[in-house]
C-alpha cells in the first residue's frame, strides 16, 4: 500500500509541474524569453491574451514536450490574439503545438515567416500548427509582381517552411498571399529525408495571379532534392480560387500521397513536376469551365493516379508530358541531365478516373524527344462534346501507352479508332458523386472561428 501511495504522490507531482504562462501584447520581451529559454516543460502552455502583437521580429520557440504532453503556444480565445508586422519565427524541439493564432498583416522578416528549424541540422519533430489563420500577410515593401532582372527568391517570402519530421498542419485557413513565394514549402534534408509530414483539412483561399513562376500554394521538395523520398501526406484540403500560377501543388520528391483534396475554380493544377512513385488518389477538380482551371500533370516515373474526378475544366484534365531527359540515376551524368529538366514519363498507372467536360486530355505534348513509356490508362471514363483526347506525335507516342477498358461518350458521336476504348451510347451521371465528394471535403476543413471559412464554404455550396 505504501508503494502505491508513493507512486501516486510522484504522479501527482508530475501533473502539478505543468504551468500556464499568460502574456499580453505589452509583454513581447517576456513572451520571447519564455518561448526561447528552454525552461518550458511537457504540458506547459503559453497563452496569448486578446490583442495585437506587433514587433515580434525574431522569435525562437524551443522546447521538448512528449507524445502525451505537448507544449502549446495558443490564443486564450481563438482568433483574438493577432500577430502582425515583421516576423521570423523558428520552431524547433519536439511535440510543440501552435493553436488558435491569427496572423494578419504580418510578413517574413527574412525568407520565411515560420520555419520548423533553428538552423541547418537542428530541426523540429512531432510538432503541430492547428486551428490558425494566415490572411493578407505580405511585405508592404515588396512587389506583388515579378521584378524583371531580379532573382525571384530575393523578392519572395514563404509563410511556412517545414523541416524535420512529423510536422502536422491542419484545420487552418490561408488566403490572400500576393507576394511571390509559397504558402507552404516542405524542405528535404539530403541525409535524413523521410519526413512523414501531414497537411490536412485546411482551406487555401484566394490567391491572385502572380504573373510568374514561384507562386505555388504547396511545394513538396525542390529540384535538387527531387530524387529523395519525402513521404508527405496531403489530404482533405480545399483549394478555392488559387490562381497564383499554373502549379497549385508542385510535387518535387518521391513517395508522397495526395488524396481526397478539392480543387475548386482554381486556375492551375496538381503537378508531379519532379520525383517518382507518387500517389494521386480520389482528388476532385471542379473548374466550372473557367479558363486555366486544370487537372493533373505528370512527369517522371512510377506514379499512380487513381479514382480522381475531374469536372468542367477550362484547361487540361490530364497531361502526360514529353520528356527531354531520361531519369537521373547513379550512372547518369547529372550535368548533362540536370534535375531541373523534364524527365521521361514512365511506368505510370492511370486508372478508374473520370474526366468530364475537360477542355483537353493531352498525351505526349511538349518539346523534347523522350516520349512517354509504359503508361497504362485503364478503366477510365471520358465524356465531352467532342473527342478531346490529343495524342502528340502518335507515330512515336502511341507505342508508349497501353489502353484498356476505358469508356467514352462524345456528344457529337465521334468514334475513337484505336483499341482500349469502349463507346457508350449514353453518358454516365457523376453528379451525385461530385456533390458528395465536395460536401464531405467541406465538412471538416478550415478554421471554424474565422468568418472567411464559412464564406468560402457557402460560395462552393451555392454552385450546387
Tab-separated table of C-alpha atoms in Angstrom:
chain	number	residue	atom	x	y	z
A	1	UNK	CA	0.000	0.000	0.000
A	2	UNK	CA	2.883	2.378	0.878
A	3	UNK	CA	4.451	1.778	-2.565
A	4	UNK	CA	1.165	2.604	-4.305
A	5	UNK	CA	0.837	5.811	-2.247
A	6	UNK	CA	4.396	6.865	-3.153
A	7	UNK	CA	3.688	6.259	-6.833
A	8	UNK	CA	0.510	8.333	-6.530
A	9	UNK	CA	2.435	11.222	-4.969
A	10	UNK	CA	5.051	11.033	-7.712
A	11	UNK	CA	2.381	11.032	-10.387
A	12	UNK	CA	0.615	13.972	-8.743
A	13	UNK	CA	3.849	15.948	-8.634
A	14	UNK	CA	4.304	15.428	-12.359
A	15	UNK	CA	0.835	16.850	-13.013
A	16	UNK	CA	1.486	19.864	-10.796
A	17	UNK	CA	4.640	20.702	-12.746
A	18	UNK	CA	2.669	21.798	-15.836
A	19	UNK	CA	2.292	25.597	-15.885
A	20	UNK	CA	0.300	28.196	-17.764
A	21	UNK	CA	2.133	31.379	-18.767
A	22	UNK	CA	-0.167	34.283	-19.683
A	23	UNK	CA	1.206	37.167	-21.725
A	24	UNK	CA	-0.283	40.330	-23.209
A	25	UNK	CA	0.709	42.477	-26.225
A	26	UNK	CA	2.691	44.627	-23.783
A	27	UNK	CA	4.838	41.613	-22.822
A	28	UNK	CA	6.674	40.941	-26.086
A	29	UNK	CA	10.088	40.613	-24.455
A	30	UNK	CA	8.637	38.310	-21.789
A	31	UNK	CA	6.959	36.195	-24.452
A	32	UNK	CA	10.186	35.781	-26.412
A	33	UNK	CA	12.085	34.862	-23.261
A	34	UNK	CA	9.561	32.211	-22.195
A	35	UNK	CA	9.461	30.622	-25.631
A	36	UNK	CA	13.188	30.584	-26.212
A	37	UNK	CA	14.931	29.988	-22.867
A	38	UNK	CA	14.359	26.188	-22.842
A	39	UNK	CA	12.556	26.194	-19.484
A	40	UNK	CA	9.165	25.021	-20.791
A	41	UNK	CA	8.262	21.515	-19.726
A	42	UNK	CA	5.790	18.917	-21.021
A	43	UNK	CA	2.237	20.098	-20.541
A	44	UNK	CA	3.129	23.779	-20.214
A	45	UNK	CA	1.071	26.323	-22.131
A	46	UNK	CA	1.991	29.829	-23.210
A	47	UNK	CA	-1.314	31.647	-23.580
A	48	UNK	CA	-1.699	34.887	-25.512
A	49	UNK	CA	-4.294	37.267	-24.135
A	50	UNK	CA	-6.506	39.078	-26.641
A	51	UNK	CA	-4.851	41.884	-28.568
A	52	UNK	CA	-2.496	42.752	-31.422
A	53	UNK	CA	1.078	41.519	-31.109
A	54	UNK	CA	3.419	43.606	-33.236
A	55	UNK	CA	7.160	43.919	-33.355
A	56	UNK	CA	7.909	40.293	-32.569
A	57	UNK	CA	10.778	40.227	-35.042
A	58	UNK	CA	12.916	37.129	-34.443
A	59	UNK	CA	11.364	34.564	-32.117
A	60	UNK	CA	12.540	31.104	-31.089
A	61	UNK	CA	10.004	28.541	-29.854
A	62	UNK	CA	12.266	25.849	-28.460
A	63	UNK	CA	11.302	23.098	-26.017
A	64	UNK	CA	10.752	19.377	-25.698
A	65	UNK	CA	7.308	18.036	-24.978
A	66	UNK	CA	6.261	14.409	-25.076
A	67	UNK	CA	3.790	12.372	-27.094
A	68	UNK	CA	1.316	12.579	-24.193
A	69	UNK	CA	2.058	16.160	-23.092
A	70	UNK	CA	2.822	18.635	-25.832
A	71	UNK	CA	3.879	22.199	-25.134
A	72	UNK	CA	1.449	24.769	-26.507
A	73	UNK	CA	1.598	28.319	-27.729
A	74	UNK	CA	-2.043	29.275	-28.095
A	75	UNK	CA	-4.535	32.103	-28.067
A	76	UNK	CA	-6.657	32.439	-24.937
A	77	UNK	CA	-9.594	32.942	-27.275
A	78	UNK	CA	-9.085	31.554	-30.772
A	79	UNK	CA	-8.566	34.343	-33.296
A	80	UNK	CA	-8.340	37.115	-30.725
A	81	UNK	CA	-4.537	37.077	-30.480
A	82	UNK	CA	-3.462	38.812	-33.692
A	83	UNK	CA	0.168	38.677	-34.803
A	84	UNK	CA	1.264	41.353	-37.255
A	85	UNK	CA	4.389	43.041	-38.541
A	86	UNK	CA	7.746	41.533	-39.486
A	87	UNK	CA	8.253	38.033	-38.133
A	88	UNK	CA	10.918	35.348	-38.262
A	89	UNK	CA	9.835	32.503	-36.013
A	90	UNK	CA	11.978	29.415	-35.565
A	91	UNK	CA	10.183	26.395	-34.118
A	92	UNK	CA	12.420	23.502	-33.064
A	93	UNK	CA	12.413	20.756	-30.497
A	94	UNK	CA	9.666	18.170	-30.245
A	95	UNK	CA	5.954	17.956	-29.537
A	96	UNK	CA	5.321	21.686	-29.815
A	97	UNK	CA	1.903	22.988	-30.819
A	98	UNK	CA	0.663	26.363	-32.058
A	99	UNK	CA	-3.087	26.807	-31.864
A	100	UNK	CA	-5.789	29.431	-32.473
A	101	UNK	CA	-3.405	32.175	-33.650
A	102	UNK	CA	-4.359	34.822	-36.205
A	103	UNK	CA	-1.560	36.089	-38.454
A	104	UNK	CA	-2.818	39.228	-40.191
A	105	UNK	CA	-0.770	41.930	-41.895
A	106	UNK	CA	2.331	40.013	-40.860
A	107	UNK	CA	5.216	39.222	-43.196
A	108	UNK	CA	8.533	37.414	-43.309
A	109	UNK	CA	11.405	39.310	-41.736
A	110	UNK	CA	13.700	37.038	-43.731
A	111	UNK	CA	12.628	34.443	-46.334
A	112	UNK	CA	10.147	32.557	-44.138
A	113	UNK	CA	7.660	33.728	-41.501
A	114	UNK	CA	7.578	30.464	-39.566
A	115	UNK	CA	10.256	27.834	-40.063
A	116	UNK	CA	10.401	24.499	-38.286
A	117	UNK	CA	14.119	24.560	-37.603
A	118	UNK	CA	16.697	26.615	-35.740
A	119	UNK	CA	19.376	26.167	-38.360
A	120	UNK	CA	20.581	23.524	-40.744
A	121	UNK	CA	20.672	20.274	-38.771
A	122	UNK	CA	18.592	21.481	-35.807
A	123	UNK	CA	15.026	20.632	-36.752
A	124	UNK	CA	11.570	20.178	-35.292
A	125	UNK	CA	9.800	16.859	-34.849
A	126	UNK	CA	6.227	15.874	-33.976
A	127	UNK	CA	5.038	19.487	-33.984
A	128	UNK	CA	1.615	20.824	-34.928
A	129	UNK	CA	0.216	24.058	-36.368
A	130	UNK	CA	-3.552	23.838	-35.946
A	131	UNK	CA	-6.695	25.975	-35.987
A	132	UNK	CA	-4.668	29.012	-37.104
A	133	UNK	CA	-5.231	31.627	-39.803
A	134	UNK	CA	-2.779	33.393	-42.089
A	135	UNK	CA	-4.544	36.055	-44.136
A	136	UNK	CA	-3.180	39.022	-46.092
A	137	UNK	CA	0.398	38.543	-44.911
A	138	UNK	CA	2.513	40.450	-47.453
A	139	UNK	CA	5.617	42.573	-47.023
A	140	UNK	CA	4.495	46.111	-47.897
A	141	UNK	CA	7.952	46.878	-49.309
A	142	UNK	CA	7.916	44.025	-51.850
A	143	UNK	CA	6.360	43.983	-55.287
A	144	UNK	CA	3.256	41.919	-55.927
A	145	UNK	CA	4.567	41.043	-59.385
A	146	UNK	CA	7.863	39.533	-60.573
A	147	UNK	CA	10.694	42.046	-60.839
A	148	UNK	CA	12.460	41.885	-64.195
A	149	UNK	CA	16.148	41.008	-63.965
A	150	UNK	CA	15.957	40.160	-60.252
A	151	UNK	CA	16.387	36.677	-58.765
A	152	UNK	CA	12.828	35.620	-57.789
A	153	UNK	CA	13.924	34.253	-54.405
A	154	UNK	CA	15.136	37.701	-53.334
A	155	UNK	CA	11.701	39.265	-53.822
A	156	UNK	CA	9.728	36.331	-52.420
A	157	UNK	CA	8.615	35.260	-48.991
A	158	UNK	CA	7.309	31.959	-47.637
A	159	UNK	CA	4.715	31.605	-44.928
A	160	UNK	CA	5.548	28.146	-43.550
A	161	UNK	CA	8.777	26.195	-44.075
A	162	UNK	CA	8.703	22.587	-42.912
A	163	UNK	CA	11.903	20.788	-41.900
A	164	UNK	CA	12.494	17.790	-39.691
A	165	UNK	CA	9.895	15.062	-39.192
A	166	UNK	CA	6.227	14.508	-38.420
A	167	UNK	CA	5.015	18.096	-38.697
A	168	UNK	CA	1.249	18.423	-38.996
A	169	UNK	CA	-0.518	21.468	-40.480
A	170	UNK	CA	-4.267	21.043	-40.016
A	171	UNK	CA	-7.624	22.817	-39.825
A	172	UNK	CA	-6.105	26.148	-40.808
A	173	UNK	CA	-7.123	28.887	-43.231
A	174	UNK	CA	-4.690	30.554	-45.635
A	175	UNK	CA	-5.587	33.289	-48.110
A	176	UNK	CA	-4.640	36.488	-49.918
A	177	UNK	CA	-0.953	35.933	-50.436
A	178	UNK	CA	0.172	38.381	-53.121
A	179	UNK	CA	3.975	38.449	-52.841
A	180	UNK	CA	5.913	35.786	-54.708
A	181	UNK	CA	6.832	32.634	-52.821
A	182	UNK	CA	4.919	29.746	-51.356
A	183	UNK	CA	2.389	29.385	-48.622
A	184	UNK	CA	3.902	26.076	-47.588
A	185	UNK	CA	7.312	24.694	-48.540
A	186	UNK	CA	8.478	21.252	-47.461
A	187	UNK	CA	12.266	21.047	-47.410
A	188	UNK	CA	14.181	17.773	-47.623
A	189	UNK	CA	17.463	17.020	-45.929
A	190	UNK	CA	19.798	15.023	-48.132
A	191	UNK	CA	20.831	12.629	-45.354
A	192	UNK	CA	17.555	12.338	-43.417
A	193	UNK	CA	14.666	12.982	-45.758
A	194	UNK	CA	11.834	10.607	-44.735
A	195	UNK	CA	9.795	13.305	-43.025
A	196	UNK	CA	6.213	11.949	-42.723
A	197	UNK	CA	4.649	15.415	-42.662
A	198	UNK	CA	0.866	15.705	-42.774
A	199	UNK	CA	-1.090	18.563	-44.377
A	200	UNK	CA	-4.807	18.028	-43.816
A	201	UNK	CA	-8.220	19.669	-43.528
A	202	UNK	CA	-7.041	23.161	-44.437
A	203	UNK	CA	-8.690	25.734	-46.670
A	204	UNK	CA	-6.377	27.532	-49.066
A	205	UNK	CA	-8.371	30.539	-50.206
A	206	UNK	CA	-7.978	33.198	-52.847
A	207	UNK	CA	-4.581	33.932	-54.360
A	208	UNK	CA	-4.472	36.333	-57.284
A	209	UNK	CA	-2.364	35.598	-60.393
A	210	UNK	CA	1.249	36.470	-59.682
A	211	UNK	CA	2.469	36.674	-63.264
A	212	UNK	CA	5.481	34.405	-62.970
A	213	UNK	CA	6.960	31.245	-61.522
A	214	UNK	CA	7.299	30.651	-57.785
A	215	UNK	CA	3.735	31.283	-56.623
A	216	UNK	CA	2.630	27.745	-55.822
A	217	UNK	CA	0.450	27.046	-52.793
A	218	UNK	CA	2.353	23.925	-51.682
A	219	UNK	CA	5.684	22.551	-52.869
A	220	UNK	CA	6.981	19.211	-51.629
A	221	UNK	CA	10.739	19.270	-52.078
A	222	UNK	CA	12.562	21.128	-54.817
A	223	UNK	CA	14.639	20.317	-57.880
A	224	UNK	CA	17.873	19.402	-56.130
A	225	UNK	CA	16.079	17.029	-53.741
A	226	UNK	CA	13.665	15.582	-56.277
A	227	UNK	CA	15.199	12.089	-56.258
A	228	UNK	CA	14.720	11.747	-52.482
A	229	UNK	CA	11.777	10.134	-50.696
A	230	UNK	CA	9.657	12.524	-48.663
A	231	UNK	CA	6.610	10.520	-47.514
A	232	UNK	CA	4.415	13.594	-47.102
A	233	UNK	CA	0.633	13.160	-46.853
A	234	UNK	CA	-1.605	15.903	-48.272
A	235	UNK	CA	-5.261	15.037	-47.733
A	236	UNK	CA	-8.754	16.508	-47.313
A	237	UNK	CA	-7.744	20.099	-48.141
A	238	UNK	CA	-9.745	22.680	-50.114
A	239	UNK	CA	-8.136	24.905	-52.752
A	240	UNK	CA	-10.502	27.717	-53.781
A	241	UNK	CA	-9.562	30.377	-56.358
A	242	UNK	CA	-5.869	29.545	-56.013
A	243	UNK	CA	-4.717	31.360	-59.156
A	244	UNK	CA	-1.116	32.248	-58.291
A	245	UNK	CA	0.434	30.249	-61.137
A	246	UNK	CA	-0.123	27.087	-63.174
A	247	UNK	CA	1.059	24.781	-60.373
A	248	UNK	CA	-1.139	24.758	-57.270
A	249	UNK	CA	0.699	21.832	-55.719
A	250	UNK	CA	4.152	21.124	-57.104
A	251	UNK	CA	5.484	17.696	-56.162
A	252	UNK	CA	9.278	17.620	-56.377
A	253	UNK	CA	10.140	14.498	-54.394
A	254	UNK	CA	9.274	10.806	-54.166
A	255	UNK	CA	6.743	8.597	-52.390
A	256	UNK	CA	4.146	11.176	-51.399
A	257	UNK	CA	0.376	10.669	-51.124
A	258	UNK	CA	-2.118	13.333	-52.228
A	259	UNK	CA	-5.702	12.237	-51.701
A	260	UNK	CA	-9.271	13.479	-51.246
A	261	UNK	CA	-8.358	17.120	-51.889
A	262	UNK	CA	-10.809	19.522	-53.562
A	263	UNK	CA	-9.582	21.949	-56.223
A	264	UNK	CA	-12.434	24.372	-56.897
A	265	UNK	CA	-12.316	27.015	-59.622
A	266	UNK	CA	-8.549	27.293	-59.207
A	267	UNK	CA	-6.504	28.277	-62.246
A	268	UNK	CA	-3.713	25.771	-62.016
A	269	UNK	CA	-3.228	22.071	-61.465
A	270	UNK	CA	-1.777	19.288	-59.368
A	271	UNK	CA	1.647	18.688	-60.870
A	272	UNK	CA	4.174	15.883	-60.405
A	273	UNK	CA	6.973	18.132	-61.590
A	274	UNK	CA	9.952	16.133	-60.302
A	275	UNK	CA	10.340	12.944	-58.329
A	276	UNK	CA	8.837	9.491	-58.679
A	277	UNK	CA	6.352	6.996	-57.245
A	278	UNK	CA	3.745	9.458	-56.002
A	279	UNK	CA	0.103	8.508	-55.404
A	280	UNK	CA	-2.711	10.837	-56.504
A	281	UNK	CA	-5.930	9.310	-55.253
A	282	UNK	CA	-9.588	10.368	-55.010
A	283	UNK	CA	-8.993	14.084	-55.588
A	284	UNK	CA	-11.802	16.217	-57.025
A	285	UNK	CA	-11.295	19.029	-59.524
A	286	UNK	CA	-14.176	21.367	-60.376
A	287	UNK	CA	-13.405	24.125	-62.859
A	288	UNK	CA	-16.886	25.281	-63.885
A	289	UNK	CA	-15.422	25.989	-67.330
A	290	UNK	CA	-13.162	28.789	-66.086
A	291	UNK	CA	-10.186	29.254	-68.378
A	292	UNK	CA	-6.962	27.965	-66.879
A	293	UNK	CA	-8.527	25.545	-64.416
A	294	UNK	CA	-6.604	22.301	-64.804
A	295	UNK	CA	-6.268	18.795	-63.507
A	296	UNK	CA	-3.236	16.525	-63.260
A	297	UNK	CA	0.130	16.953	-64.999
A	298	UNK	CA	2.592	14.067	-64.929
A	299	UNK	CA	6.343	13.947	-65.470
A	300	UNK	CA	8.858	11.321	-64.257
A	301	UNK	CA	8.249	7.736	-63.235
A	302	UNK	CA	6.166	5.359	-61.191
A	303	UNK	CA	3.126	7.478	-60.333
A	304	UNK	CA	-0.304	6.026	-59.513
A	305	UNK	CA	-3.308	8.169	-60.482
A	306	UNK	CA	-6.455	6.515	-59.185
A	307	UNK	CA	-10.139	7.377	-58.640
A	308	UNK	CA	-9.846	11.109	-59.329
A	309	UNK	CA	-12.877	13.084	-60.521
A	310	UNK	CA	-12.214	15.989	-62.908
A	311	UNK	CA	-15.162	18.112	-64.000
A	312	UNK	CA	-15.654	21.073	-66.333
A	313	UNK	CA	-12.031	22.144	-66.538
A	314	UNK	CA	-11.175	25.038	-68.850
A	315	UNK	CA	-7.686	23.605	-69.370
A	316	UNK	CA	-6.359	20.055	-69.450
A	317	UNK	CA	-7.879	17.307	-67.379
A	318	UNK	CA	-4.771	15.181	-67.809
A	319	UNK	CA	-1.375	15.992	-69.279
A	320	UNK	CA	1.342	13.365	-69.658
A	321	UNK	CA	4.301	15.399	-70.845
A	322	UNK	CA	7.064	14.630	-73.312
A	323	UNK	CA	10.446	14.363	-71.614
A	324	UNK	CA	13.804	15.871	-72.504
A	325	UNK	CA	15.984	13.535	-70.440
A	326	UNK	CA	15.904	10.055	-69.010
A	327	UNK	CA	15.618	9.529	-65.290
A	328	UNK	CA	18.819	10.564	-63.487
A	329	UNK	CA	20.461	7.750	-61.553
A	330	UNK	CA	23.847	6.762	-60.254
A	331	UNK	CA	25.187	6.061	-63.738
A	332	UNK	CA	23.809	9.253	-65.253
A	333	UNK	CA	25.810	12.369	-65.914
A	334	UNK	CA	23.752	14.861	-63.893
A	335	UNK	CA	25.416	17.769	-65.678
A	336	UNK	CA	24.047	16.513	-68.974
A	337	UNK	CA	20.670	15.581	-67.496
A	338	UNK	CA	20.036	18.273	-64.891
A	339	UNK	CA	17.485	17.690	-62.164
A	340	UNK	CA	15.634	20.840	-63.194
A	341	UNK	CA	14.688	19.333	-66.556
A	342	UNK	CA	11.679	17.374	-67.769
A	343	UNK	CA	12.398	13.672	-67.445
A	344	UNK	CA	10.660	10.850	-69.220
A	345	UNK	CA	7.185	9.880	-68.028
A	346	UNK	CA	7.385	6.139	-67.488
A	347	UNK	CA	5.774	3.231	-65.601
A	348	UNK	CA	2.675	5.250	-64.705
A	349	UNK	CA	-0.751	3.812	-63.895
A	350	UNK	CA	-3.814	5.986	-64.571
A	351	UNK	CA	-6.975	4.085	-63.722
A	352	UNK	CA	-10.599	4.398	-62.557
A	353	UNK	CA	-10.664	8.194	-63.052
A	354	UNK	CA	-13.487	10.232	-64.597
A	355	UNK	CA	-12.750	13.138	-66.958
A	356	UNK	CA	-15.963	15.050	-67.593
A	357	UNK	CA	-16.144	18.065	-69.912
A	358	UNK	CA	-12.450	18.904	-69.693
A	359	UNK	CA	-11.019	21.027	-72.481
A	360	UNK	CA	-8.257	18.530	-73.332
A	361	UNK	CA	-6.728	15.214	-72.406
A	362	UNK	CA	-3.158	15.755	-73.557
A	363	UNK	CA	-0.873	12.777	-74.068
A	364	UNK	CA	2.726	13.348	-75.095
A	365	UNK	CA	2.895	17.088	-75.783
A	366	UNK	CA	5.824	19.350	-75.026
A	367	UNK	CA	9.238	19.941	-76.525
A	368	UNK	CA	11.636	17.039	-76.201
A	369	UNK	CA	12.344	13.639	-77.674
A	370	UNK	CA	11.739	11.268	-74.737
A	371	UNK	CA	8.205	10.093	-75.395
A	372	UNK	CA	6.196	8.547	-72.525
A	373	UNK	CA	6.838	4.855	-71.995
A	374	UNK	CA	4.753	2.122	-70.332
A	375	UNK	CA	1.908	4.447	-69.337
A	376	UNK	CA	-1.265	2.483	-68.601
A	377	UNK	CA	-4.726	4.064	-68.928
A	378	UNK	CA	-7.360	1.600	-67.775
A	379	UNK	CA	-10.998	1.690	-66.666
A	380	UNK	CA	-11.237	5.480	-67.019
A	381	UNK	CA	-14.332	7.374	-68.124
A	382	UNK	CA	-14.212	10.254	-70.633
A	383	UNK	CA	-17.084	12.478	-71.720
A	384	UNK	CA	-17.194	15.724	-73.660
A	385	UNK	CA	-18.926	17.495	-76.535
A	386	UNK	CA	-16.359	16.036	-78.901
A	387	UNK	CA	-13.206	13.932	-78.816
A	388	UNK	CA	-10.791	15.870	-76.579
A	389	UNK	CA	-8.014	13.262	-76.372
A	390	UNK	CA	-4.974	14.719	-78.105
A	391	UNK	CA	-2.041	12.425	-78.820
A	392	UNK	CA	1.033	14.297	-79.938
A	393	UNK	CA	3.359	12.599	-82.430
A	394	UNK	CA	1.207	9.434	-82.498
A	395	UNK	CA	3.700	7.608	-84.707
A	396	UNK	CA	6.135	7.744	-81.762
A	397	UNK	CA	3.907	8.267	-78.765
A	398	UNK	CA	1.158	5.673	-79.097
A	399	UNK	CA	3.512	2.771	-78.514
A	400	UNK	CA	4.285	4.172	-75.059
A	401	UNK	CA	0.654	3.985	-73.915
A	402	UNK	CA	-1.396	0.922	-73.043
A	403	UNK	CA	-5.167	1.491	-73.166
A	404	UNK	CA	-7.550	-0.971	-71.538
A	405	UNK	CA	-11.302	-0.972	-70.873
A	406	UNK	CA	-11.726	2.816	-70.977
A	407	UNK	CA	-15.245	4.156	-71.591
A	408	UNK	CA	-16.121	7.280	-73.527
A	409	UNK	CA	-19.029	9.234	-74.888
A	410	UNK	CA	-18.810	12.274	-77.160
A	411	UNK	CA	-21.974	14.289	-77.752
A	412	UNK	CA	-21.231	14.543	-81.470
A	413	UNK	CA	-20.884	10.777	-81.825
A	414	UNK	CA	-17.246	10.630	-82.955
A	415	UNK	CA	-15.503	7.293	-82.594
A	416	UNK	CA	-12.041	6.513	-81.185
A	417	UNK	CA	-10.377	4.216	-83.698
A	418	UNK	CA	-7.682	2.535	-81.627
A	419	UNK	CA	-8.220	-0.316	-79.128
A	420	UNK	CA	-8.767	0.031	-75.395
A	421	UNK	CA	-11.785	2.350	-75.620
A	422	UNK	CA	-15.444	1.366	-75.478
A	423	UNK	CA	-18.018	3.806	-76.792
A	424	UNK	CA	-21.108	4.347	-74.635
A	425	UNK	CA	-24.471	5.258	-76.106
A	426	UNK	CA	-25.414	7.320	-73.083
A	427	UNK	CA	-23.330	9.433	-70.700
A	428	UNK	CA	-22.826	8.256	-67.157
A	429	UNK	CA	-24.132	10.524	-64.397
A	430	UNK	CA	-21.439	11.538	-61.917
A	431	UNK	CA	-23.343	14.491	-60.393
A	432	UNK	CA	-24.160	12.732	-57.126
A	433	UNK	CA	-20.572	11.566	-56.721
A	434	UNK	CA	-19.280	15.094	-57.326
A	435	UNK	CA	-21.649	16.654	-54.798
A	436	UNK	CA	-20.925	14.010	-52.170
A	437	UNK	CA	-17.183	14.460	-52.505
A	438	UNK	CA	-17.430	18.250	-52.343
A	439	UNK	CA	-19.632	18.205	-49.250
A	440	UNK	CA	-17.501	15.624	-47.459
A	441	UNK	CA	-14.356	17.663	-48.043
A	442	UNK	CA	-16.024	20.841	-46.782
A	443	UNK	CA	-17.444	19.293	-43.620
A	444	UNK	CA	-14.253	19.312	-41.577
A	445	UNK	CA	-11.972	21.734	-43.447
A	446	UNK	CA	-10.761	25.105	-42.288
A	447	UNK	CA	-10.892	27.124	-39.088
A	448	UNK	CA	-14.357	27.297	-37.556
A	449	UNK	CA	-13.848	30.617	-35.756
A	450	UNK	CA	-12.789	32.568	-38.876
A	451	UNK	CA	-15.674	34.096	-40.896
A	452	UNK	CA	-13.958	33.546	-44.254
A	453	UNK	CA	-14.141	29.795	-43.698
A	454	UNK	CA	-17.932	29.878	-43.642
A	455	UNK	CA	-17.992	32.383	-46.504
A	456	UNK	CA	-15.875	30.171	-48.765
A	457	UNK	CA	-17.888	27.083	-47.903
A	458	UNK	CA	-21.143	28.929	-48.699
A	459	UNK	CA	-19.710	30.022	-52.023
A	460	UNK	CA	-18.807	26.487	-53.065
A	461	UNK	CA	-22.142	25.047	-51.929
A	462	UNK	CA	-24.005	27.779	-53.815
A	463	UNK	CA	-22.763	26.182	-57.045
A	464	UNK	CA	-24.908	23.148	-56.256
